[in-house]
Amino acid sequence: MNPSEATSRKNHTKLRPIGEILVNKGMITRDQLENALDQQKETSKRLGEILVDEGIISQDQLNLALAERLGVESIGLSEGDVDSLAATMIPEKLARRYGAIPVRFIDENTLQVAMVDPTNVFAIDDLRMMTGYDIKPAIATAEEVFEQISKVHRLGETVDEEELVDGEIGEAEEETSSDIRDVAAEAPIIKLVNGVISQGVDDRASDLHFEPQEKELVIRFRVDGVLHEIMSVPKRMQAGVISRLKVMADIDIAERRIPQDGRIGLTVGGKPIDIRVASMPTVYGEKIVLRLLDKSSVMLNLTDLGFAEKALARYESSYRKPYGAILVTGPTGSGKSTTLYATLNVLNSREKNIITVEDPVEYRLGGINQTQINTKAGLTFASGLRAILRSDPDIVMVGEIRDRETAQIAIEAALTGHMVLSTLHTNDAPGALTRLTEMGVEPFLTASAIECVLAQRLARRLCTECKEAYEPTDEALRQNGFPDEVVGQGIKLYRAKGCPRCNNTGYKGRLGLYEVMLVSEAIERLTVERKSADEISRVAQAEGMVTLREDGIEKVIKGMTSVEEIGRVII
């Protein structure tokens, strides 16, 4: 027995009673303590357990008192980061047996371990022998400890790779290929990569970024459109992590000088996930970005996306027509593809021949013929669209209108009896008509073919557990464009606060903001006359179009999102 261990055991014999600590801290009264002691004699439960069960104190308050009693730190795992490398230092069975999970490396010799019972010196001895580190125990709730154990170790049970084909082997610049494979095949590397992917799925991340820095590999998740740093990995593990990802994506692990693309198919917790992988050389090594494509999300109904009732009715009146073009506009990451897929889900039936041309095919849809762009082989949007029109389609979806040729063919298809769905990069709906004219499409063709333009953004949804009510000033309402009828009415709005359920961001999930412009005769005339987007917008609003900002303000008033979030996503 080493001296520190002997001192620890000796100190446990001199510990102050937990009840006295709680009374001295003002957490309970003397009468409550006496009542709990009487119950303890009858039930043989621990005193702290009785007080928590009775609702007299919270588990966090009990942990603080226990931490003072034992001379250890009380930590909240839901609010702090757990170093995944440290957490995998002990097997899952042992972690569950002892109710303990390593949290971080304090220094090169010491490992901090969160424990449900830090007085378990036998567990501390075993962990010291197994890891080779001195153990600094801390106290945490059982719920948080076991939740983190599940997060770290679940991959062996929940992730099944559909395909794992080694990429070509070539000469590496810094290490040999065999060295890279040896590092990438080590169990800790595999467990770490799988753990990060699993956590990304659980956190509803859309993208996972593995970013080499000078002294570490930083991992960030994009959740609800915003990047958050999740953890960092020691520099010595960078080559193994990057190589593991490249092997999983079936791309060349020896080629580091040029960008590469690949795909991974996984099942996480019984849920099929497609992952698009992109590598890019940087000065500190290759950056890898994983785009997580949850196949279940594409089965959303349009009503799930956040459409207001009036906007959805206007949009539905267009896509139910047998022919014409519908354009969905907005910046990258605004949910355009999701809206188009949800629309195709509504239109999909055995009586219709639906064909898409996409770059890339993000989701595989049953009953729909999907074509992947391959520019190297000569299959572009324009050539793919021409081929589609020779295949007797009823409905055509073009992933994106990028050039004049694609725009011209899409417009002509809409004029010859086909329903055409596509996306375009413009800031608002009226801007789509002028953009096509700028691309070289004749305005009279655009005016005749386009039935509807839908502009959209994605805003973060306020967390329902912690959103905070407040009463804004009239000046703040005016500055943010609220209608005059609500100014001076003492309305109640909500703002983000933050809690463990939303990872202290104040937001959980996203909702769409929509601007639906139907192309009327008046708007057709303005288009033919090459009028500006502002003039088209004024007429569209007079005909009932609700702008993106107006739709956002309506959702702020309903408590769905915040003023700050609307300001972030809408200029």
Coordinates of C-alpha atoms in Angstrom, one line a residue, residues 12-342:
H12 CA -12.1 8.1 5.5
T13 CA -12.3 7.0 9.1
K14 CA -12.4 10.7 10.3
L15 CA -15.1 11.9 7.9
R16 CA -17.7 14.2 9.2
P17 CA -21.3 12.9 9.0
I18 CA -23.0 13.9 5.8
G19 CA -26.1 15.1 7.8
E20 CA -24.0 17.6 9.7
I21 CA -22.5 19.0 6.5
L22 CA -25.9 19.5 5.0
V23 CA -27.2 21.2 8.1
N24 CA -24.2 23.5 8.3
K25 CA -24.6 24.4 4.6
G26 CA -28.2 25.3 5.2
M27 CA -29.4 22.7 2.8
I28 CA -31.6 21.0 5.4
T29 CA -32.9 21.8 8.8
R30 CA -32.2 19.9 12.0
D31 CA -35.7 18.5 12.1
Q32 CA -35.4 17.2 8.5
L33 CA -32.2 15.5 9.5
E34 CA -33.8 13.9 12.5
N35 CA -36.7 12.6 10.4
A36 CA -34.4 11.2 7.8
L37 CA -32.3 9.4 10.5
D38 CA -35.4 7.8 11.8
Q39 CA -36.3 6.6 8.3
Q40 CA -32.8 5.3 7.9
K41 CA -33.2 3.0 10.9
E42 CA -36.4 1.5 9.4
T43 CA -35.2 1.2 5.7
S44 CA -31.4 0.8 6.0
K45 CA -31.1 3.3 3.1
R46 CA -28.3 5.8 2.9
L47 CA -29.1 9.2 4.5
G48 CA -28.4 11.1 1.3
E49 CA -30.6 8.7 -0.7
I50 CA -33.5 9.3 1.6
L51 CA -33.2 13.1 1.5
V52 CA -33.1 13.0 -2.4
D53 CA -36.0 10.6 -2.6
E54 CA -38.1 12.9 -0.3
G55 CA -37.2 15.9 -2.5
I56 CA -35.6 17.8 0.3
I57 CA -32.3 18.2 -1.6
S58 CA -31.2 17.6 -5.2
Q59 CA -28.7 15.1 -6.3
D60 CA -26.3 18.0 -7.2
Q61 CA -26.6 19.3 -3.6
L62 CA -25.9 15.9 -2.2
N63 CA -22.8 15.6 -4.4
L64 CA -21.5 19.0 -3.3
A65 CA -21.8 17.9 0.4
L66 CA -20.2 14.5 -0.4
A67 CA -17.4 16.2 -2.2
E68 CA -16.7 18.4 0.8
R69 CA -16.9 15.4 3.1
L70 CA -14.4 13.4 1.0
G71 CA -12.2 16.2 0.0
V72 CA -12.8 15.6 -3.8
E73 CA -14.1 17.6 -6.7
S74 CA -17.8 17.5 -7.7
I75 CA -18.1 17.6 -11.5
G76 CA -21.1 17.8 -13.8
L77 CA -20.4 15.5 -16.8
S78 CA -23.3 16.9 -18.9
E79 CA -21.7 20.3 -18.8
G80 CA -18.0 19.4 -19.2
D81 CA -16.1 17.6 -21.9
V82 CA -15.0 14.0 -21.4
D83 CA -11.7 13.2 -23.1
S84 CA -12.6 10.2 -25.3
L85 CA -9.1 9.0 -25.3
A86 CA -9.0 9.0 -21.5
A87 CA -12.5 7.5 -21.3
T88 CA -11.4 4.4 -23.3
M89 CA -8.6 3.6 -20.8
I90 CA -10.8 1.2 -19.0
P91 CA -13.1 -1.5 -20.4
E92 CA -16.9 -0.9 -20.4
K93 CA -17.6 -3.9 -18.0
L94 CA -15.2 -2.5 -15.4
A95 CA -16.5 1.0 -15.8
R96 CA -20.0 -0.1 -15.2
R97 CA -19.0 -2.4 -12.3
Y98 CA -17.3 0.5 -10.5
G99 CA -19.5 3.3 -11.7
A100 CA -16.5 5.2 -12.9
I101 CA -15.3 6.9 -16.1
P102 CA -12.0 8.6 -16.8
V103 CA -12.6 12.3 -17.6
R104 CA -9.2 13.7 -18.5
F105 CA -5.4 13.5 -18.1
I106 CA -4.4 16.0 -15.4
D107 CA -0.7 15.5 -16.3
E108 CA 1.5 12.7 -17.7
N109 CA 1.1 10.7 -14.5
T110 CA -2.4 11.5 -13.3
L111 CA -5.9 10.6 -14.5
Q112 CA -9.0 12.2 -13.2
V113 CA -11.9 9.7 -12.8
A114 CA -15.5 10.6 -12.2
M115 CA -17.0 8.1 -9.8
V116 CA -20.4 7.5 -8.3
D117 CA -18.7 6.4 -5.0
P118 CA -15.2 7.9 -4.6
T119 CA -14.8 6.1 -1.3
N120 CA -14.4 2.8 -3.1
V121 CA -10.6 2.4 -2.6
F122 CA -10.6 -1.1 -4.1
A123 CA -12.0 0.4 -7.4
I124 CA -9.3 3.1 -7.3
D125 CA -6.6 0.4 -6.7
D126 CA -7.8 -1.6 -9.7
L127 CA -8.0 1.5 -12.0
R128 CA -4.5 2.5 -10.9
M129 CA -3.1 -1.0 -11.8
M130 CA -5.1 -1.2 -15.1
T131 CA -4.2 2.2 -16.5
G132 CA -0.8 2.8 -15.0
Y133 CA -1.8 6.3 -13.9
D134 CA -2.3 7.8 -10.4
I135 CA -6.1 8.2 -10.0
K136 CA -7.6 11.4 -8.8
P137 CA -11.2 10.6 -8.0
A138 CA -14.1 13.1 -8.4
I139 CA -17.8 12.6 -7.6
A140 CA -20.6 12.7 -10.2
T141 CA -24.2 11.6 -10.4
A142 CA -24.8 7.9 -11.4
E143 CA -27.0 9.1 -14.2
E144 CA -24.3 11.2 -15.8
V145 CA -21.5 8.6 -15.2
F146 CA -23.5 5.8 -16.9
E147 CA -24.7 8.1 -19.7
Q148 CA -21.1 8.9 -20.5
I149 CA -20.0 5.3 -20.3
S150 CA -22.8 4.5 -22.8
K151 CA -21.7 7.3 -25.1
V152 CA -18.0 6.2 -25.1
H153 CA -18.5 2.4 -25.4
R154 CA -21.8 2.1 -27.4
L155 CA -20.0 1.8 -30.8
G156 CA -19.1 -1.9 -30.5
E157 CA -22.8 -2.7 -30.2
T158 CA -24.5 0.0 -32.3
V159 CA -22.4 0.7 -35.3
D160 CA -22.2 -1.9 -38.1
E161 CA -20.3 -1.1 -41.2
E162 CA -22.1 -2.0 -44.4
E163 CA -18.9 -1.9 -46.4
L164 CA -15.2 -1.5 -45.4
V165 CA -13.0 -1.8 -48.4
D166 CA -9.3 -0.9 -48.2
G167 CA -8.2 1.9 -50.5
E168 CA -5.2 1.5 -52.8
I169 CA -1.8 1.4 -51.2
G170 CA 0.9 3.7 -52.4
E171 CA 4.0 5.4 -51.2
A172 CA 3.4 7.7 -48.2
E173 CA 5.3 10.9 -47.7
E174 CA 6.0 10.7 -44.0
E175 CA 5.2 7.2 -42.9
T176 CA 5.1 3.9 -44.9
S177 CA 1.7 2.5 -45.8
S178 CA 2.1 -0.4 -43.4
D179 CA 2.9 1.9 -40.6
I180 CA -0.3 3.9 -41.3
R181 CA -2.4 0.7 -41.4
D182 CA -0.9 -0.5 -38.2
V183 CA -1.8 2.8 -36.5
A184 CA -5.3 3.0 -38.0
A185 CA -6.0 -0.6 -37.0
E186 CA -5.3 -0.1 -33.3
A187 CA -8.3 -0.7 -31.1
P188 CA -8.2 2.8 -29.4
I189 CA -8.2 4.5 -32.8
I190 CA -11.1 2.5 -34.1
K191 CA -13.1 3.0 -30.9
L192 CA -12.3 6.7 -30.9
V193 CA -13.5 7.3 -34.5
N194 CA -16.6 5.2 -34.0
G195 CA -17.3 7.0 -30.8
V196 CA -17.1 10.4 -32.5
I197 CA -19.4 9.3 -35.3
S198 CA -21.9 7.9 -32.8
Q199 CA -21.9 11.0 -30.7
G200 CA -22.4 13.1 -33.9
V201 CA -25.5 11.0 -34.7
D202 CA -26.8 11.4 -31.1
D203 CA -26.2 15.1 -31.1
R204 CA -28.0 15.5 -34.5
A205 CA -24.9 17.0 -36.1
S206 CA -25.0 17.5 -39.9
D207 CA -21.3 17.7 -40.3
L208 CA -18.3 16.4 -38.4
H209 CA -15.0 18.3 -38.9
F210 CA -11.6 16.7 -38.1
E211 CA -9.2 19.7 -38.3
P212 CA -5.4 19.3 -37.9
Q213 CA -3.8 22.1 -35.9
E214 CA -0.2 22.7 -34.9
K215 CA -0.3 20.7 -31.7
E216 CA -3.6 18.8 -31.8
L217 CA -6.4 17.4 -34.0
V218 CA -9.6 19.4 -33.2
I219 CA -13.0 17.8 -33.7
R220 CA -16.0 20.1 -34.3
F221 CA -19.7 19.3 -34.9
R222 CA -22.1 21.4 -36.8
V223 CA -25.4 21.2 -34.9
D224 CA -28.4 23.2 -36.0
G225 CA -26.2 25.1 -38.4
V226 CA -23.6 26.3 -35.9
L227 CA -20.1 24.7 -35.3
H228 CA -19.2 23.6 -31.8
E229 CA -15.8 22.3 -30.7
I230 CA -16.3 18.9 -29.1
M231 CA -12.9 17.6 -28.3
S232 CA -9.2 17.6 -29.3
V233 CA -7.1 14.6 -30.0
P234 CA -3.3 14.4 -29.3
K235 CA -1.2 15.2 -32.3
R236 CA 0.4 11.7 -32.1
M237 CA -3.0 10.1 -33.0
Q238 CA -3.7 12.4 -35.9
A239 CA -2.3 10.1 -38.6
G240 CA -4.2 7.1 -37.3
V241 CA -7.5 8.9 -37.0
I242 CA -7.3 10.4 -40.5
S243 CA -6.1 7.1 -42.0
R244 CA -9.0 5.2 -40.3
L245 CA -11.5 7.6 -41.8
K246 CA -10.0 7.3 -45.3
V247 CA -10.0 3.5 -45.1
M248 CA -13.6 3.5 -44.0
A249 CA -14.5 5.8 -47.0
D250 CA -12.5 3.7 -49.5
I251 CA -10.2 6.5 -50.5
D252 CA -6.4 6.4 -51.0
I253 CA -4.7 6.6 -47.6
A254 CA -1.3 7.3 -49.2
E255 CA -2.4 10.3 -51.3
R256 CA -2.3 13.5 -49.2
R257 CA -1.6 16.1 -51.8
I258 CA -5.0 16.4 -53.5
P259 CA -8.7 16.5 -52.2
Q260 CA -10.6 13.2 -52.3
D261 CA -14.2 12.2 -51.9
G262 CA -15.7 9.0 -50.6
R263 CA -18.7 7.5 -48.8
I264 CA -19.3 5.4 -45.7
G265 CA -22.5 3.4 -45.1
L266 CA -23.3 2.7 -41.4
T267 CA -26.1 1.6 -39.1
V268 CA -26.0 3.5 -35.8
G269 CA -28.4 2.2 -33.2
G270 CA -30.5 0.5 -35.8
K271 CA -30.7 3.7 -37.9
P272 CA -29.2 3.7 -41.4
I273 CA -26.8 6.6 -41.9
D274 CA -25.1 7.6 -45.2
I275 CA -21.8 9.6 -44.7
R276 CA -20.2 11.7 -47.4
V277 CA -16.5 12.1 -46.8
A278 CA -14.3 14.9 -48.1
S279 CA -10.6 15.3 -47.5
M280 CA -8.6 18.5 -48.1
P281 CA -4.8 19.1 -47.6
T282 CA -3.9 21.8 -45.1
V283 CA -0.6 23.0 -43.7
Y284 CA -0.9 20.8 -40.6
G285 CA -2.2 17.7 -42.4
E286 CA -5.4 16.5 -44.1
K287 CA -8.7 18.0 -42.9
I288 CA -11.6 15.5 -43.1
V289 CA -15.3 16.5 -43.1
L290 CA -18.1 14.0 -42.7
R291 CA -21.6 15.0 -43.9
L292 CA -24.1 12.8 -42.0
L293 CA -27.2 12.0 -44.1
D294 CA -29.9 10.5 -41.9
K295 CA -32.1 8.5 -44.3
S296 CA -35.1 8.8 -41.9
S297 CA -35.0 12.6 -42.1
V298 CA -35.9 12.6 -45.8
M299 CA -39.2 11.0 -45.0
L300 CA -40.4 14.2 -43.4
N301 CA -43.8 15.6 -44.4
L302 CA -43.9 19.2 -45.6
T303 CA -46.0 20.0 -42.4
D304 CA -43.0 18.9 -40.3
L305 CA -40.7 21.5 -41.9
G306 CA -42.2 24.6 -40.3
F307 CA -44.5 25.9 -43.0
A308 CA -47.2 28.3 -41.8
E309 CA -50.6 27.2 -42.9
K310 CA -51.1 29.9 -45.5
A311 CA -47.6 29.5 -47.0
L312 CA -48.1 25.7 -47.3
A313 CA -51.4 26.2 -49.1
R314 CA -49.8 28.6 -51.6
Y315 CA -46.9 26.1 -52.2
E316 CA -49.3 23.2 -52.5
S317 CA -51.3 25.0 -55.1
S318 CA -48.2 25.0 -57.3
Y319 CA -46.7 21.6 -56.9
R320 CA -50.1 19.9 -57.5
K321 CA -50.2 21.3 -61.1
P322 CA -49.3 18.8 -63.9
Y323 CA -46.6 21.0 -65.4
G324 CA -44.5 24.1 -64.8
A325 CA -41.3 24.9 -62.8
I326 CA -40.9 25.3 -59.1
L327 CA -37.6 26.8 -57.8
V328 CA -36.4 26.6 -54.2
T329 CA -33.8 29.3 -53.4
G330 CA -31.5 30.1 -50.5
P331 CA -27.9 29.8 -49.5
T332 CA -26.0 26.5 -48.9
G333 CA -27.3 24.7 -45.9
S334 CA -30.7 26.3 -45.9
G335 CA -32.6 23.0 -46.4
K336 CA -33.5 23.3 -50.1
S337 CA -32.8 19.7 -50.8
T338 CA -34.9 18.5 -47.8
T339 CA -37.8 20.6 -49.0
L340 CA -37.5 19.1 -52.5
Y341 CA -37.3 15.6 -51.2
A342 CA -40.3 16.1 -49.0

